[in-house]
Amino acid sequence: MDDKAIIRLFFDRSEAAIEETTKKYGAYCYSIAYRILENREDSEECVNDTYLALWNSIPPNRPHFLAAYIAKITRNLSLNRIKSKRAHKRGGEYDVVLEEVEHMLTDNEDILDNIVLKDAIERFLSGLSKKKRIIFMQRYWYLSPVSEIAKEFSMSEANVKMILMRTRNELREFLSKEDITV
């Protein structure tokens, strides 16, 4: 079933919307959640929470790209779950990734939702080569370990780390030129 039909089912408040979403995007949601949570039970719960969030947000929202909308919800729910679980202990890929970029973040977490920042980051990413963009997104959106990225691109881990460091520096410089303080 295509995305427009699935969204129509949500607007019709048909329970088939969840069934069709599960068929088409269930494995995708699980892979996002599992990459972040590294736990089967938590990932399954997060996917179920994603379906509830979809049910509650469509309508009134009518996403243009359902896959991206679902991915964002799953990712945010997974990150929220891991933040609450790790409030008292540190470790895992989430903490490593956060340490890599935390110097670029302010204490005000709302800046991440700022439309200006989002637009600037999208423009920055669109200016990267496809390879750099994929490496950057794999690391900072999907929280992929450097070792997995290196394997995927047949590169050394040191080379991947260098690309990530240079790209972070380029992003910092780009945001500075845009007069965006982070």
Short mmCIF file of C-alpha atoms in Angstrom, two decimals:
data_model
loop_
_atom_site.label_atom_id
_atom_site.label_comp_id
_atom_site.label_asym_id
_atom_site.label_seq_id
_atom_site.Cartn_x
_atom_site.Cartn_y
_atom_site.Cartn_z
CA MET A 1 0.00 0.00 0.00
CA ASP A 2 1.34 3.44 -0.82
CA ASP A 3 1.94 6.13 1.79
CA LYS A 4 -0.97 8.32 0.72
CA ALA A 5 -3.37 5.42 1.23
CA ILE A 6 -1.90 4.71 4.66
CA ILE A 7 -2.27 8.36 5.66
CA ARG A 8 -5.87 8.28 4.43
CA LEU A 9 -6.50 5.31 6.73
CA PHE A 10 -5.16 7.35 9.66
CA PHE A 11 -7.48 10.23 8.74
CA ASP A 12 -10.38 7.77 8.51
CA ARG A 13 -9.36 6.53 12.00
CA SER A 14 -9.17 2.99 10.63
CA GLU A 15 -7.20 0.46 12.66
CA ALA A 16 -5.95 -0.85 9.32
CA ALA A 17 -3.64 2.18 9.31
CA ILE A 18 -1.52 0.58 12.04
CA GLU A 19 -1.59 -2.80 10.30
CA GLU A 20 -0.45 -1.33 6.99
CA THR A 21 2.19 0.81 8.70
CA THR A 22 3.50 -2.29 10.47
CA LYS A 23 3.68 -4.23 7.21
CA LYS A 24 5.49 -1.47 5.35
CA TYR A 25 7.61 0.17 8.05
CA GLY A 26 7.77 -2.20 11.03
CA ALA A 27 11.23 -3.59 10.25
CA TYR A 28 12.50 -0.09 9.42
CA CYS A 29 11.29 1.28 12.76
CA TYR A 30 12.74 -1.67 14.64
CA SER A 31 16.15 -1.24 12.98
CA ILE A 32 16.26 2.44 13.98
CA ALA A 33 15.22 1.69 17.56
CA TYR A 34 17.56 -1.28 17.93
CA ARG A 35 20.58 0.65 16.62
CA ILE A 36 20.02 3.20 19.37
CA LEU A 37 18.75 1.03 22.21
CA GLU A 38 20.69 -2.19 21.55
CA ASN A 39 17.95 -4.13 23.31
CA ARG A 40 15.22 -6.22 21.68
CA GLU A 41 12.48 -5.63 24.26
CA ASP A 42 13.07 -1.89 24.48
CA SER A 43 13.16 -1.65 20.69
CA GLU A 44 9.86 -3.50 20.34
CA GLU A 45 8.24 -1.25 22.94
CA CYS A 46 9.60 1.80 21.17
CA VAL A 47 8.13 0.61 17.85
CA ASN A 48 4.75 0.14 19.54
CA ASP A 49 5.06 3.63 21.03
CA THR A 50 5.79 4.89 17.50
CA TYR A 51 2.47 3.48 16.27
CA LEU A 52 0.64 5.17 19.14
CA ALA A 53 2.40 8.47 18.38
CA LEU A 54 1.42 8.14 14.72
CA TRP A 55 -2.19 7.45 15.68
CA ASN A 56 -2.21 10.53 17.91
CA SER A 57 -0.48 12.84 15.45
CA ILE A 58 -2.18 11.89 12.14
CA PRO A 59 -4.53 13.78 11.95
CA PRO A 60 -4.01 16.70 12.33
CA ASN A 61 -0.55 16.29 10.75
CA ARG A 62 -0.35 15.11 7.16
CA PRO A 63 3.29 14.18 6.54
CA HIS A 64 4.68 14.64 3.03
CA PHE A 65 7.22 11.85 3.52
CA LEU A 66 5.76 9.17 5.74
CA ALA A 67 9.01 7.18 6.04
CA ALA A 68 10.92 10.22 7.30
CA TYR A 69 8.07 11.16 9.65
CA ILE A 70 8.02 7.65 11.12
CA ALA A 71 11.82 7.55 11.37
CA LYS A 72 11.90 10.83 13.26
CA ILE A 73 9.27 9.67 15.74
CA THR A 74 11.01 6.32 16.28
CA ARG A 75 14.40 7.95 16.68
CA ASN A 76 13.14 10.57 19.14
CA LEU A 77 11.29 7.98 21.22
CA SER A 78 14.38 5.78 21.26
CA LEU A 79 16.63 8.65 22.31
CA ASN A 80 14.19 9.66 25.04
CA ARG A 81 14.10 6.09 26.30
CA ILE A 82 17.88 5.79 26.34
CA LYS A 83 18.26 9.16 28.07
CA SER A 84 15.95 8.08 30.86
CA LYS A 85 17.59 4.65 31.19
CA ARG A 86 21.09 6.11 31.23
CA ALA A 87 20.37 9.01 33.53
CA HIS A 88 22.39 7.28 36.23
CA LYS A 89 24.96 5.43 34.16
CA ARG A 90 27.09 6.31 31.17
CA GLY A 91 28.15 4.19 28.27
CA GLY A 92 27.10 2.98 24.85
CA GLU A 93 27.17 4.52 21.40
CA TYR A 94 24.70 7.28 22.31
CA ASP A 95 27.07 8.73 24.90
CA VAL A 96 30.07 8.47 22.58
CA VAL A 97 28.24 10.28 19.77
CA LEU A 98 26.94 12.93 22.16
CA GLU A 99 30.47 13.58 23.45
CA GLU A 100 31.65 14.12 19.86
CA VAL A 101 29.18 16.94 19.24
CA GLU A 102 28.30 18.27 22.69
CA HIS A 103 30.72 21.20 22.36
CA MET A 104 28.52 22.40 19.49
CA LEU A 105 25.34 22.32 21.57
CA THR A 106 24.17 24.94 24.03
CA ASP A 107 22.42 24.26 27.28
CA ASN A 108 19.16 25.21 25.57
CA GLU A 109 17.97 21.96 23.96
CA ASP A 110 15.16 23.84 22.20
CA ILE A 111 17.71 25.15 19.68
CA LEU A 112 17.61 21.75 18.01
CA ASP A 113 14.00 22.41 17.07
CA ASN A 114 14.78 25.88 15.75
CA ILE A 115 13.72 26.18 12.13
CA VAL A 116 16.69 28.36 11.24
CA LEU A 117 19.17 25.81 12.55
CA LYS A 118 17.35 22.97 10.82
CA ASP A 119 17.40 24.81 7.51
CA ALA A 120 21.10 25.65 7.87
CA ILE A 121 22.02 22.05 8.64
CA GLU A 122 20.00 20.82 5.66
CA ARG A 123 21.82 23.28 3.41
CA PHE A 124 25.16 22.22 4.85
CA LEU A 125 24.41 18.54 4.30
CA SER A 126 23.24 19.14 0.74
CA GLY A 127 26.63 20.74 0.00
CA LEU A 128 28.57 17.66 1.11
CA SER A 129 29.62 14.88 -1.22
CA LYS A 130 27.29 11.88 -1.11
CA LYS A 131 29.89 9.79 0.72
CA LYS A 132 30.56 12.42 3.40
CA ARG A 133 26.85 13.04 3.85
CA ILE A 134 26.12 9.33 4.32
CA ILE A 135 29.01 8.90 6.76
CA PHE A 136 27.88 11.94 8.74
CA MET A 137 24.25 10.85 8.83
CA GLN A 138 25.13 7.25 9.70
CA ARG A 139 27.09 8.49 12.69
CA TYR A 140 24.93 11.31 13.97
CA TRP A 141 21.40 10.30 12.91
CA TYR A 142 21.55 6.51 13.11
CA LEU A 143 24.29 6.45 15.79
CA SER A 144 26.27 3.87 13.85
CA PRO A 145 29.58 2.85 15.38
CA VAL A 146 32.67 4.04 13.51
CA SER A 147 33.67 0.41 12.97
CA GLU A 148 30.42 -0.32 11.07
CA ILE A 149 30.78 2.79 8.92
CA ALA A 150 34.39 1.88 8.12
CA LYS A 151 33.35 -1.62 7.13
CA GLU A 152 30.48 -0.35 4.96
CA PHE A 153 32.80 1.98 3.03
CA SER A 154 35.86 -0.31 3.06
CA MET A 155 37.83 2.33 4.93
CA SER A 156 39.96 2.35 8.04
CA GLU A 157 38.35 3.54 11.26
CA ALA A 158 40.99 6.29 11.43
CA ASN A 159 39.89 7.55 8.01
CA VAL A 160 36.22 7.59 9.06
CA LYS A 161 37.11 9.45 12.27
CA MET A 162 39.09 12.00 10.26
CA ILE A 163 36.17 12.55 7.86
CA LEU A 164 33.79 12.99 10.80
CA MET A 165 36.10 15.42 12.58
CA ARG A 166 36.63 17.51 9.44
CA THR A 167 32.90 17.49 8.69
CA ARG A 168 32.07 18.61 12.24
CA ASN A 169 34.60 21.43 11.86
CA GLU A 170 33.11 22.39 8.49
CA LEU A 171 29.64 22.41 10.06
CA ARG A 172 30.84 24.60 12.93
CA GLU A 173 32.40 27.03 10.44
CA PHE A 174 29.28 26.96 8.23
CA LEU A 175 27.02 27.75 11.20
CA SER A 176 29.35 30.53 12.27
CA LYS A 177 29.15 32.10 8.79
CA GLU A 178 25.36 31.83 9.02
CA ASP A 179 25.52 33.71 12.37
CA ILE A 180 24.07 30.73 14.16
CA THR A 181 25.60 30.33 17.59
CA VAL A 182 25.58 26.86 19.06
#
